[in-house]
Short mmCIF file of C-alpha atoms in Angstrom, two decimals:
data_model
loop_
_atom_site.label_atom_id
_atom_site.label_comp_id
_atom_site.label_asym_id
_atom_site.label_seq_id
_atom_site.Cartn_x
_atom_site.Cartn_y
_atom_site.Cartn_z
CA MET E 1386 234.28 89.68 41.38
CA GLY E 1387 230.71 88.64 40.76
CA LYS E 1388 227.55 89.88 42.39
CA THR E 1389 224.86 87.90 44.19
CA LYS E 1390 221.14 88.60 44.49
CA THR E 1391 220.26 89.15 48.14
CA GLY E 1392 216.57 90.00 48.00
CA ALA E 1393 214.58 93.19 48.43
CA TYR E 1394 215.46 95.43 51.38
CA ILE E 1395 216.74 98.95 52.05
CA PRO E 1396 220.45 98.64 51.20
CA LEU E 1397 221.76 101.96 52.53
CA PRO E 1398 224.76 101.11 54.75
CA ALA E 1399 224.61 104.29 56.86
CA VAL E 1400 221.76 106.74 57.36
CA PRO E 1401 221.10 109.70 59.69
CA LEU E 1402 219.36 108.96 62.96
CA VAL E 1403 217.16 111.75 64.24
CA LEU E 1404 214.74 111.97 67.10
CA VAL E 1405 211.43 113.05 65.62
CA GLY E 1406 209.51 115.08 68.18
CA ALA E 1407 205.79 115.74 68.37
CA ASN E 1408 203.35 116.69 71.05
CA VAL E 1409 200.83 113.95 71.69
CA ARG E 1410 197.88 115.27 73.64
CA GLY E 1411 200.08 118.07 74.95
CA ARG E 1412 203.03 115.91 76.01
CA PRO E 1413 206.31 115.86 74.06
CA ASN E 1414 207.23 112.50 72.56
CA TYR E 1415 210.42 111.50 70.76
CA LEU E 1416 211.02 108.65 68.30
CA PRO E 1417 214.35 107.66 66.66
CA VAL E 1418 213.92 107.62 62.88
CA GLY E 1419 216.33 106.53 60.17
CA PHE E 1420 213.77 106.99 57.39
CA VAL E 1421 214.55 110.68 57.00
CA ALA E 1422 215.97 112.80 54.18
CA GLY E 1423 216.00 116.25 52.70
CA VAL E 1424 213.96 116.40 49.52
CA ASN E 1425 214.08 120.09 48.51
CA ALA E 1426 216.70 122.70 49.35
CA GLU E 1427 214.77 125.97 48.88
CA PRO E 1428 212.43 125.98 50.69
CA ALA E 1429 214.03 123.35 52.91
CA VAL E 1430 211.73 120.32 52.98
CA VAL E 1431 212.39 116.96 54.63
CA CYS E 1432 210.50 113.70 54.60
CA VAL E 1433 210.11 111.14 57.35
CA GLY E 1434 208.64 107.66 57.08
CA LEU E 1435 206.81 106.65 60.24
CA ASN E 1436 204.92 103.52 61.11
CA LYS E 1437 201.22 104.29 61.27
CA ALA E 1438 200.92 102.78 64.74
CA HIS E 1439 203.54 105.06 66.31
CA HIS E 1440 202.46 107.40 69.05
CA THR E 1441 204.49 110.16 67.36
CA THR E 1442 202.47 109.76 64.17
CA ALA E 1443 199.30 110.67 66.05
CA GLY E 1444 201.02 113.75 67.45
CA ILE E 1445 202.12 114.98 64.03
CA LEU E 1446 198.59 114.65 62.70
CA GLU E 1447 197.22 116.38 65.80
CA SER E 1448 199.38 119.52 65.58
CA GLY E 1449 200.52 119.62 61.94
CA THR E 1450 204.06 120.18 63.22
CA PHE E 1451 207.05 118.08 64.25
CA SER E 1452 210.73 118.48 65.04
CA LEU E 1453 213.98 116.79 64.03
CA ASN E 1454 216.59 116.54 66.77
CA VAL E 1455 220.10 115.41 65.84
CA PRO E 1456 221.53 113.50 68.79
CA PRO E 1457 225.28 113.66 69.50
CA ALA E 1458 227.38 110.52 70.04
CA GLY E 1459 227.01 111.02 73.78
CA LEU E 1460 223.26 110.37 73.52
CA VAL E 1461 223.38 107.04 71.65
CA ALA E 1462 221.82 105.20 74.59
CA GLU E 1463 219.02 107.76 75.01
CA ALA E 1464 218.26 107.77 71.29
CA ASP E 1465 218.21 103.97 71.14
CA PHE E 1466 216.02 103.80 74.23
CA CYS E 1467 213.42 106.02 72.57
CA GLY E 1468 212.98 103.25 69.99
CA LEU E 1469 212.55 100.52 72.60
CA VAL E 1470 209.59 102.02 74.43
CA SER E 1471 206.39 103.62 73.13
CA GLY E 1472 205.24 106.98 74.38
CA ARG E 1473 202.03 105.18 75.30
CA GLU E 1474 203.94 103.32 78.02
CA ALA E 1475 206.51 105.82 79.21
CA ASP E 1476 207.09 109.55 79.30
CA LYS E 1477 210.24 109.65 77.16
CA SER E 1478 210.39 113.42 77.43
CA ARG E 1479 211.74 112.95 80.97
CA LEU E 1480 215.10 111.96 79.40
CA PHE E 1481 215.55 115.44 77.93
CA THR E 1482 214.93 119.14 78.47
CA THR E 1483 212.23 120.22 76.01
CA PHE E 1484 211.89 123.72 74.61
CA TYR E 1485 209.67 125.22 71.91
CA GLY E 1486 210.42 127.52 69.00
CA GLY E 1487 208.31 129.75 66.79
CA LEU E 1488 205.80 127.07 65.82
CA GLY E 1489 204.95 126.55 69.47
CA THR E 1490 203.91 122.90 69.16
CA ALA E 1491 207.03 121.12 67.89
CA PRO E 1492 209.03 119.99 70.94
CA LEU E 1493 212.80 120.52 70.65
CA ILE E 1494 215.53 118.80 72.67
CA GLU E 1495 217.96 121.13 74.42
CA GLU E 1496 220.58 118.35 74.76
CA CYS E 1497 220.76 117.86 70.97
CA PRO E 1498 223.20 120.34 69.42
CA VAL E 1499 221.26 120.67 66.14
CA VAL E 1500 217.45 120.74 66.10
CA CYS E 1501 214.76 122.12 63.81
CA GLU E 1502 211.04 122.63 63.72
CA CYS E 1503 208.88 121.68 60.75
CA ARG E 1504 205.34 122.28 59.60
CA LEU E 1505 203.53 119.65 57.55
CA VAL E 1506 203.39 120.41 53.82
CA GLY E 1507 202.42 118.40 50.75
CA PRO E 1508 200.60 115.11 50.72
CA LYS E 1509 200.78 112.30 53.26
CA VAL E 1510 201.89 109.28 51.25
CA GLU E 1511 200.86 105.88 52.58
CA PHE E 1512 202.71 102.64 52.04
CA ALA E 1513 201.98 99.24 53.57
CA MET E 1514 203.53 99.97 56.97
CA ASP E 1515 204.53 103.61 56.98
CA THR E 1516 203.17 107.03 56.19
CA VAL E 1517 205.56 109.51 54.61
CA PHE E 1518 205.20 113.04 55.98
CA PHE E 1519 206.82 116.07 54.41
CA GLY E 1520 207.84 118.97 56.61
CA GLU E 1521 209.01 122.42 55.64
CA ILE E 1522 211.76 123.46 58.01
CA THR E 1523 210.88 126.83 59.49
CA GLN E 1524 213.90 127.25 61.76
CA VAL E 1525 217.10 125.43 62.72
CA TYR E 1526 218.54 126.01 66.19
CA VAL E 1527 222.12 125.07 67.02
CA ASP E 1528 224.28 125.22 70.12
CA GLU E 1529 226.24 128.46 70.15
CA GLY E 1530 229.42 126.42 70.52
CA LEU E 1531 228.97 125.07 66.99
CA LEU E 1532 229.16 128.47 65.36
CA GLY E 1533 232.44 129.20 63.64
CA PRO E 1534 233.70 132.21 61.70
CA GLY E 1535 230.97 134.06 59.82
CA GLY E 1536 228.23 132.19 61.65
CA ARG E 1537 229.06 128.97 59.80
CA VAL E 1538 227.79 125.84 61.56
CA ASP E 1539 230.65 123.45 62.34
CA ALA E 1540 228.65 120.25 62.17
CA ALA E 1541 231.57 118.02 63.16
CA LYS E 1542 231.48 119.62 66.61
CA ALA E 1543 227.95 118.25 67.00
CA ARG E 1544 229.54 114.78 67.08
CA PRO E 1545 226.79 113.27 64.93
CA PHE E 1546 226.48 109.55 64.40
CA VAL E 1547 224.84 107.35 61.80
CA PHE E 1548 222.64 104.28 61.96
CA CYS E 1549 224.05 101.30 60.08
CA GLY E 1550 220.95 99.16 59.58
CA LEU E 1551 222.67 96.27 57.82
CA GLU E 1552 225.11 96.00 60.72
CA ASN E 1553 222.45 96.85 63.32
CA ARG E 1554 224.90 99.31 64.83
CA TYR E 1555 225.55 102.99 65.43
CA ARG E 1556 228.81 104.48 64.21
CA ALA E 1557 230.63 107.77 64.63
CA LEU E 1558 231.85 109.61 61.57
CA GLY E 1559 235.40 108.95 60.45
CA GLU E 1560 238.15 110.43 58.33
CA GLU E 1561 237.62 113.09 55.68
CA LEU E 1562 237.68 111.69 52.15
CA GLY E 1563 237.51 114.86 50.10
CA SER E 1564 235.52 118.00 49.43
CA ALA E 1565 232.14 117.87 47.78
CA TRP E 1566 231.81 119.48 44.33
CA SER E 1567 235.59 119.32 44.12
CA ALA E 1568 237.00 115.81 44.71
CA GLY E 1569 236.00 114.77 41.19
CA LYS E 1570 237.46 117.72 39.31
CA GLY E 1571 240.54 115.75 38.34
CA LEU E 1572 238.33 113.51 36.23
CA LEU E 1573 236.99 116.35 34.10
CA LYS E 1574 239.74 115.69 31.57
CA ALA E 1575 239.13 111.97 31.51
CA LEU E 1576 235.80 112.10 29.69
CA MET P 881 224.65 126.52 76.75
CA GLY P 882 222.13 128.48 74.71
CA LYS P 883 220.92 127.87 71.20
CA THR P 884 220.93 130.25 68.24
CA LYS P 885 218.52 130.48 65.31
CA THR P 886 220.40 129.77 62.09
CA GLY P 887 217.68 129.90 59.46
CA ALA P 888 215.88 127.27 57.42
CA TYR P 889 217.99 124.59 55.75
CA ILE P 890 218.42 120.82 55.82
CA PRO P 891 220.34 120.29 59.08
CA LEU P 892 221.31 116.61 58.73
CA PRO P 893 225.08 116.45 59.40
CA ALA P 894 225.67 113.20 57.48
CA VAL P 895 223.56 111.49 54.85
CA PRO P 896 224.04 108.57 52.46
CA LEU P 897 225.40 109.36 49.02
CA VAL P 898 224.17 107.08 46.27
CA LEU P 899 224.55 107.16 42.54
CA VAL P 900 221.05 107.10 41.10
CA GLY P 901 221.09 105.37 37.74
CA ALA P 902 218.63 105.63 34.89
CA ASN P 903 218.69 105.03 31.18
CA VAL P 904 218.16 108.23 29.24
CA ARG P 905 217.28 107.47 25.64
CA GLY P 906 218.97 104.11 25.99
CA ARG P 907 222.20 105.34 27.59
CA PRO P 908 222.98 104.78 31.28
CA ASN P 909 223.36 107.94 33.33
CA TYR P 910 224.42 108.32 36.97
CA LEU P 911 223.79 111.15 39.42
CA PRO P 912 225.05 111.46 43.03
CA VAL P 913 222.10 111.99 45.36
CA GLY P 914 222.02 112.75 49.08
CA PHE P 915 218.25 113.25 49.13
CA VAL P 916 217.57 109.53 49.57
CA ALA P 917 215.97 107.44 52.32
CA GLY P 918 214.09 104.28 52.98
CA VAL P 919 210.43 104.97 53.74
CA ASN P 920 208.88 101.51 54.13
CA ALA P 921 210.54 98.26 55.13
CA GLU P 922 208.14 95.64 53.74
CA PRO P 923 207.86 96.01 50.81
CA ALA P 924 211.15 97.91 50.68
CA VAL P 925 210.44 101.39 49.33
CA VAL P 926 212.89 104.28 49.00
CA CYS P 927 212.43 107.90 48.04
CA VAL P 928 214.78 110.15 46.12
CA GLY P 929 214.47 113.91 45.65
CA LEU P 930 215.78 115.01 42.25
CA ASN P 931 215.93 118.40 40.62
CA LYS P 932 213.42 118.55 37.81
CA ALA P 933 216.08 119.71 35.33
CA HIS P 934 218.36 116.70 35.89
CA HIS P 935 219.00 114.43 32.94
CA THR P 936 218.44 111.44 35.27
CA THR P 937 214.94 112.67 36.09
CA ALA P 938 213.97 112.39 32.43
CA GLY P 939 215.33 108.84 32.36
CA ILE P 940 213.30 107.74 35.39
CA LEU P 941 210.13 109.09 33.84
CA GLU P 942 211.00 107.42 30.52
CA SER P 943 211.48 103.90 31.88
CA GLY P 944 209.62 103.90 35.20
CA THR P 945 212.71 102.35 36.77
CA PHE P 946 215.93 103.49 38.40
CA SER P 947 218.81 102.12 40.43
CA LEU P 948 220.66 103.04 43.61
CA ASN P 949 224.39 102.34 43.59
CA VAL P 950 226.33 102.65 46.85
CA PRO P 951 229.85 103.82 46.00
CA PRO P 952 232.77 102.66 48.17
CA ALA P 953 235.31 105.10 49.63
CA GLY P 954 237.61 104.30 46.70
CA LEU P 955 235.13 105.89 44.29
CA VAL P 956 234.70 109.27 46.03
CA ALA P 957 236.22 111.13 43.08
CA GLU P 958 234.05 109.31 40.52
CA ALA P 959 230.90 109.88 42.58
CA ASP P 960 231.70 113.56 43.04
CA PHE P 961 232.50 113.95 39.36
CA CYS P 962 229.06 112.63 38.41
CA GLY P 963 227.63 115.68 40.21
CA LEU P 964 229.87 118.14 38.38
CA VAL P 965 228.84 117.22 34.85
CA SER P 966 225.44 116.64 33.30
CA GLY P 967 224.72 113.56 31.26
CA ARG P 968 223.72 115.98 28.52
CA GLU P 969 227.36 117.00 28.20
CA ALA P 970 229.28 113.83 28.95
CA ASP P 971 228.80 110.08 28.88
CA LYS P 972 229.33 109.43 32.59
CA SER P 973 228.67 105.74 32.09
CA ARG P 974 232.19 105.45 30.66
CA LEU P 975 233.52 105.75 34.23
CA PHE P 976 231.92 102.46 35.22
CA THR P 977 230.96 99.00 34.01
CA THR P 978 227.16 98.89 33.67
CA PHE P 979 225.07 95.76 34.03
CA TYR P 980 221.32 95.14 34.16
CA GLY P 981 219.17 93.05 36.48
CA GLY P 982 215.66 91.68 36.28
CA LEU P 983 213.98 94.98 35.45
CA GLY P 984 216.15 95.31 32.36
CA THR P 985 216.15 99.11 32.23
CA ALA P 986 217.76 100.21 35.52
CA PRO P 987 221.52 100.45 34.93
CA LEU P 988 223.66 99.04 37.77
CA ILE P 989 227.32 99.80 38.49
CA GLU P 990 229.58 96.76 38.75
CA GLU P 991 232.24 98.75 40.68
CA CYS P 992 229.78 99.59 43.49
CA PRO P 993 229.67 96.76 46.04
CA VAL P 994 225.97 97.26 46.90
CA VAL P 995 223.43 98.17 44.22
CA CYS P 996 219.69 97.75 43.76
CA GLU P 997 217.05 98.19 41.11
CA CYS P 998 213.75 99.95 41.76
CA ARG P 999 210.45 100.39 39.98
CA LEU P 1000 208.46 103.58 40.41
CA VAL P 1001 205.54 103.30 42.81
CA GLY P 1002 203.23 105.80 44.47
CA PRO P 1003 202.81 109.42 43.55
CA LYS P 1004 205.43 111.81 42.22
CA VAL P 1005 205.48 114.66 44.73
CA GLU P 1006 206.59 118.04 43.43
CA PHE P 1007 208.25 120.76 45.47
CA ALA P 1008 209.70 124.05 44.24
CA MET P 1009 212.96 122.59 42.92
CA ASP P 1010 212.71 118.85 43.22
CA THR P 1011 210.41 115.98 42.44
CA VAL P 1012 210.24 113.15 44.97
CA PHE P 1013 210.10 109.71 43.38
CA PHE P 1014 209.30 106.55 45.29
CA GLY P 1015 210.80 103.26 44.20
CA GLU P 1016 210.03 99.76 45.31
CA ILE P 1017 213.27 97.82 45.51
CA THR P 1018 212.89 94.65 43.51
CA GLN P 1019 216.39 93.24 44.02
CA VAL P 1020 219.63 94.10 45.83
CA TYR P 1021 222.91 92.81 44.36
CA VAL P 1022 226.08 92.73 46.44
CA ASP P 1023 229.67 91.73 45.79
CA GLU P 1024 230.15 88.12 46.82
CA GLY P 1025 233.02 89.21 49.06
CA LEU P 1026 230.54 91.01 51.33
CA LEU P 1027 228.67 87.86 52.22
CA GLY P 1028 229.39 86.54 55.67
CA PRO P 1029 228.11 83.50 57.59
CA GLY P 1030 224.49 82.63 56.76
CA GLY P 1031 224.48 84.91 53.75
CA ARG P 1032 224.51 88.00 55.95
CA VAL P 1033 225.72 91.14 54.17
CA ASP P 1034 228.77 92.64 55.92
CA ALA P 1035 228.13 96.25 54.95
CA ALA P 1036 231.32 97.56 56.58
CA LYS P 1037 233.31 95.66 53.94
CA ALA P 1038 231.60 97.83 51.32
CA ARG P 1039 233.58 100.78 52.76
CA PRO P 1040 230.60 103.14 52.46
CA PHE P 1041 230.96 106.85 53.01
CA VAL P 1042 228.58 109.66 53.89
CA PHE P 1043 228.01 113.15 52.54
CA CYS P 1044 228.34 115.87 55.17
CA GLY P 1045 226.50 118.74 53.53
CA LEU P 1046 227.08 121.28 56.29
CA GLU P 1047 230.82 120.62 56.04
CA ASN P 1048 230.72 120.20 52.25
CA ARG P 1049 232.78 117.07 52.68
CA TYR P 1050 232.71 113.30 52.33
CA ARG P 1051 233.61 111.18 55.34
CA ALA P 1052 234.30 107.51 55.99
CA LEU P 1053 232.46 105.76 58.79
CA GLY P 1054 234.16 105.64 62.17
CA GLU P 1055 234.10 103.76 65.43
CA GLU P 1056 231.20 101.62 66.61
CA LEU P 1057 229.09 103.32 69.26
CA GLY P 1058 226.72 100.51 70.22
CA SER P 1059 224.16 98.06 68.94
CA ALA P 1060 220.78 99.22 67.69
CA TRP P 1061 217.73 98.12 69.71
CA SER P 1062 220.11 97.33 72.52
CA ALA P 1063 222.32 100.29 73.48
CA GLY P 1064 219.42 101.91 75.34
CA LYS P 1065 218.31 98.91 77.38
CA GLY P 1066 220.11 100.15 80.46
CA LEU P 1067 217.72 103.09 80.59
CA LEU P 1068 214.63 100.90 80.82
CA LYS P 1069 214.76 101.09 84.59
CA ALA P 1070 215.28 104.85 84.60
CA LEU P 1071 211.76 105.77 83.51
#
């Protein structure tokens, strides 16, 4: 089967969707972001790409902190809504119960089963539309119901979903396909 | 339900898993990477976080180009295997059929239904373990079978999967949960 050139765009079929939280002039604001990834494991550092015009961007610069809130499948509508309306026009924090952690200025969403607070580190990298911010994760908070034996976080219980940008759709996670660092062991002999 | 502090780690339950490709001293090498995200839509720019010791990292620096290859569910074992063995020890390119696009030096995997080539742009940002590279996507190539009406890419046909780091598991995508930029419209009246 041959391949066809289809232009220049972000071709990732499924990415995480987090609500990035920041206080803007003292009020919590939340923005759904699919431009998010870990970039360093120890210390734990993430990056987010945010349009320069976003209200949330101003809040991150104001406080030097932000949060990532992982919405469960039951909050698809709320997460999507946060991308339809700017914090300049509506108080999106009214959709959620906000709490604060050790950093004190990164608003966290009680209704999201997995949340974390971050402090800005590294450079701010500017591209044509977006600024990339790096955040060192200082603490992750999870619902007690997610904790399994030995304090292990059972992420599947958080009912996470992904954003499928090419389909313009949100999807739940599906069947298990194998264990990481293990599924490929059978090929060790092949090479 | 209360929340518990669980430390500092990357808390994203599901992330994309791509095979990052680079030529290292003329030979294609592929590394599975979950530290990957879009960061700017126009032009399309992605970032990848790669351990400084990786063979692939040397190849990116050598050529100034790299590729992202989105493996389908049928290649879970091959993708996982590429993370178990270094290109210093094995010729991982023998698992796949490599082709080249316009950049000429970013190896692309024929067996992956969605692939793209990238040229390095912006700064290289160093953290304790990883270097973050930014790549402008110059061309995406997809299997012809993914093209739907109007040349639209039907990403679901690519059978993508995600890496669930907290579960240490790969998962297929599941049920549709709503349309992006639409699922939240019903809440417009609420605020």
